[in-house]
CSV table of C-alpha atoms in Angstrom, one decimal:
chain,number,residue,atom,x,y,z
A,20,PHE,CA,-22.0,84.2,-41.1
A,21,ARG,CA,-19.7,81.5,-42.6
A,22,GLU,CA,-19.6,83.2,-45.8
A,23,LEU,CA,-18.5,86.6,-44.4
A,24,ILE,CA,-15.8,85.1,-42.2
A,25,GLU,CA,-14.4,83.4,-45.4
A,26,ILE,CA,-14.6,86.6,-47.3
A,27,LEU,CA,-12.8,88.3,-44.3
A,28,ALA,CA,-10.2,85.5,-44.2
A,29,ILE,CA,-9.5,85.9,-48.0
A,30,SER,CA,-9.5,89.7,-47.8
A,31,ARG,CA,-6.8,89.5,-45.1
A,32,ASN,CA,-4.8,87.3,-47.1
A,33,GLN,CA,-4.6,89.6,-49.9
A,34,LYS,CA,-1.9,92.2,-49.7
A,35,LEU,CA,-4.1,95.3,-50.5
A,36,PRO,CA,-7.6,95.4,-49.2
A,37,GLN,CA,-10.1,96.9,-51.7
A,38,PRO,CA,-11.4,100.4,-50.9
A,39,GLY,CA,-14.8,100.1,-49.2
A,40,GLU,CA,-14.5,96.3,-48.9
A,41,GLU,CA,-14.5,96.4,-45.0
A,42,SER,CA,-17.7,98.7,-44.9
A,43,GLN,CA,-19.5,96.5,-47.5
A,44,ILE,CA,-18.5,93.5,-45.0
A,45,LEU,CA,-19.7,95.4,-42.1
A,46,GLU,CA,-23.0,96.4,-43.8
A,47,LEU,CA,-23.5,92.6,-44.8
A,48,LEU,CA,-22.9,91.7,-41.2
A,49,ILE,CA,-25.3,94.0,-39.8
A,50,GLN,CA,-27.9,93.0,-42.4
A,51,ARG,CA,-27.3,89.3,-41.5
A,52,ASP,CA,-27.7,90.1,-37.9
A,53,GLY,CA,-31.0,91.9,-38.5
A,54,GLU,CA,-32.2,88.7,-40.5
A,55,PHE,CA,-30.9,86.5,-37.5
A,56,GLN,CA,-32.8,88.7,-35.1
A,57,GLU,CA,-36.1,88.3,-37.1
A,58,LEU,CA,-35.7,84.6,-37.2
A,59,MET,CA,-35.1,84.7,-33.5
A,60,LYS,CA,-38.2,86.6,-32.9
A,61,LEU,CA,-40.2,84.2,-35.3
A,62,ALA,CA,-38.8,81.2,-33.4
A,63,ILE,CA,-39.9,82.5,-30.1
A,64,ASP,CA,-43.5,83.4,-31.4
A,65,GLN,CA,-43.6,80.0,-33.0
A,66,GLY,CA,-42.5,78.4,-29.5
A,67,LYS,CA,-45.3,80.3,-27.9
A,68,ILE,CA,-47.8,79.1,-30.4
A,69,HIS,CA,-46.5,75.6,-30.0
A,70,HIS,CA,-46.9,75.7,-26.1
A,71,GLU,CA,-50.5,77.1,-26.6
A,72,MET,CA,-51.2,74.2,-28.8
A,73,GLN,CA,-49.9,71.6,-26.4
A,74,LEU,CA,-52.1,73.2,-23.7
A,75,LEU,CA,-55.0,73.0,-26.0
A,76,GLU,CA,-54.3,69.4,-26.9
A,77,LYS,CA,-54.4,68.5,-23.3
A,78,VAL,CA,-57.8,70.2,-22.9
A,79,VAL,CA,-59.1,68.2,-25.9
A,80,GLU,CA,-57.8,65.1,-24.5
A,81,LYS,CA,-59.4,65.7,-21.1
A,82,ARG,CA,-62.7,66.4,-22.9
A,83,ASP,CA,-62.4,63.2,-25.0
A,84,ASN,CA,-62.0,61.2,-21.9
A,85,ASP,CA,-65.0,62.9,-20.3
A,86,ILE,CA,-67.1,62.2,-23.4
A,87,GLN,CA,-65.9,58.5,-23.3
A,88,GLN,CA,-67.0,58.2,-19.7
A,89,LEU,CA,-70.3,59.7,-20.5
A,90,GLN,CA,-70.9,57.5,-23.4
A,91,LYS,CA,-69.9,54.4,-21.2
A,92,GLN,CA,-72.5,55.6,-18.5
A,93,LEU,CA,-75.2,56.1,-21.1
A,94,LYS,CA,-74.6,52.6,-22.5
A,95,GLU,CA,-75.0,51.2,-19.0
A,96,ALA,CA,-78.1,53.2,-18.3
A,97,GLU,CA,-79.6,52.0,-21.7
A,98,HIS,CA,-78.8,48.4,-20.8
A,99,ILE,CA,-80.5,48.7,-17.4
A,100,LEU,CA,-83.6,50.4,-18.9
A,101,ALA,CA,-83.7,47.8,-21.7
A,102,THR,CA,-83.7,45.1,-19.2
A,103,ALA,CA,-86.3,46.9,-17.0
A,104,VAL,CA,-88.6,47.3,-20.1
A,105,TYR,CA,-88.2,43.6,-20.9
A,106,GLN,CA,-89.0,42.5,-17.3
A,107,ALA,CA,-92.1,44.9,-17.2
A,108,LYS,CA,-93.5,43.4,-20.4
A,109,GLU,CA,-93.0,39.8,-19.1
A,110,LYS,CA,-94.8,40.9,-16.0
A,111,LEU,CA,-97.8,42.3,-18.0
A,112,LYS,CA,-97.7,39.1,-20.0
A,113,SER,CA,-98.0,37.0,-16.7
A,114,ILE,CA,-100.5,39.3,-15.4
A,115,GLU,CA,-102.9,39.0,-18.5
A,116,LYS,CA,-102.4,35.1,-18.3
A,117,ALA,CA,-103.5,35.1,-14.8
A,118,ARG,CA,-106.6,37.3,-15.5
A,119,LYS,CA,-107.7,35.0,-18.3
A,120,GLY,CA,-106.9,31.9,-16.3
């Protein structure tokens, strides 16, 4: 658009405008406007995609937190079970000693 305005300014400073120059400039303006409209549509589409990506990232983050909580609970359960198994083995050993004794 800046180029077109400069062309218009230069052509106005000239004494005699070239025939058809104004229509060419108008055609260029229309063409640039079309390009601008396409870019605006693309920007809007990309904005929608960006918004969807942000929503999906939040969902992924929540799922990650859920998984981390489950892993923590599994580790706690594993520790409790390991302790229970150890204590059961110790009891079995003491029972065997009592029987032998």
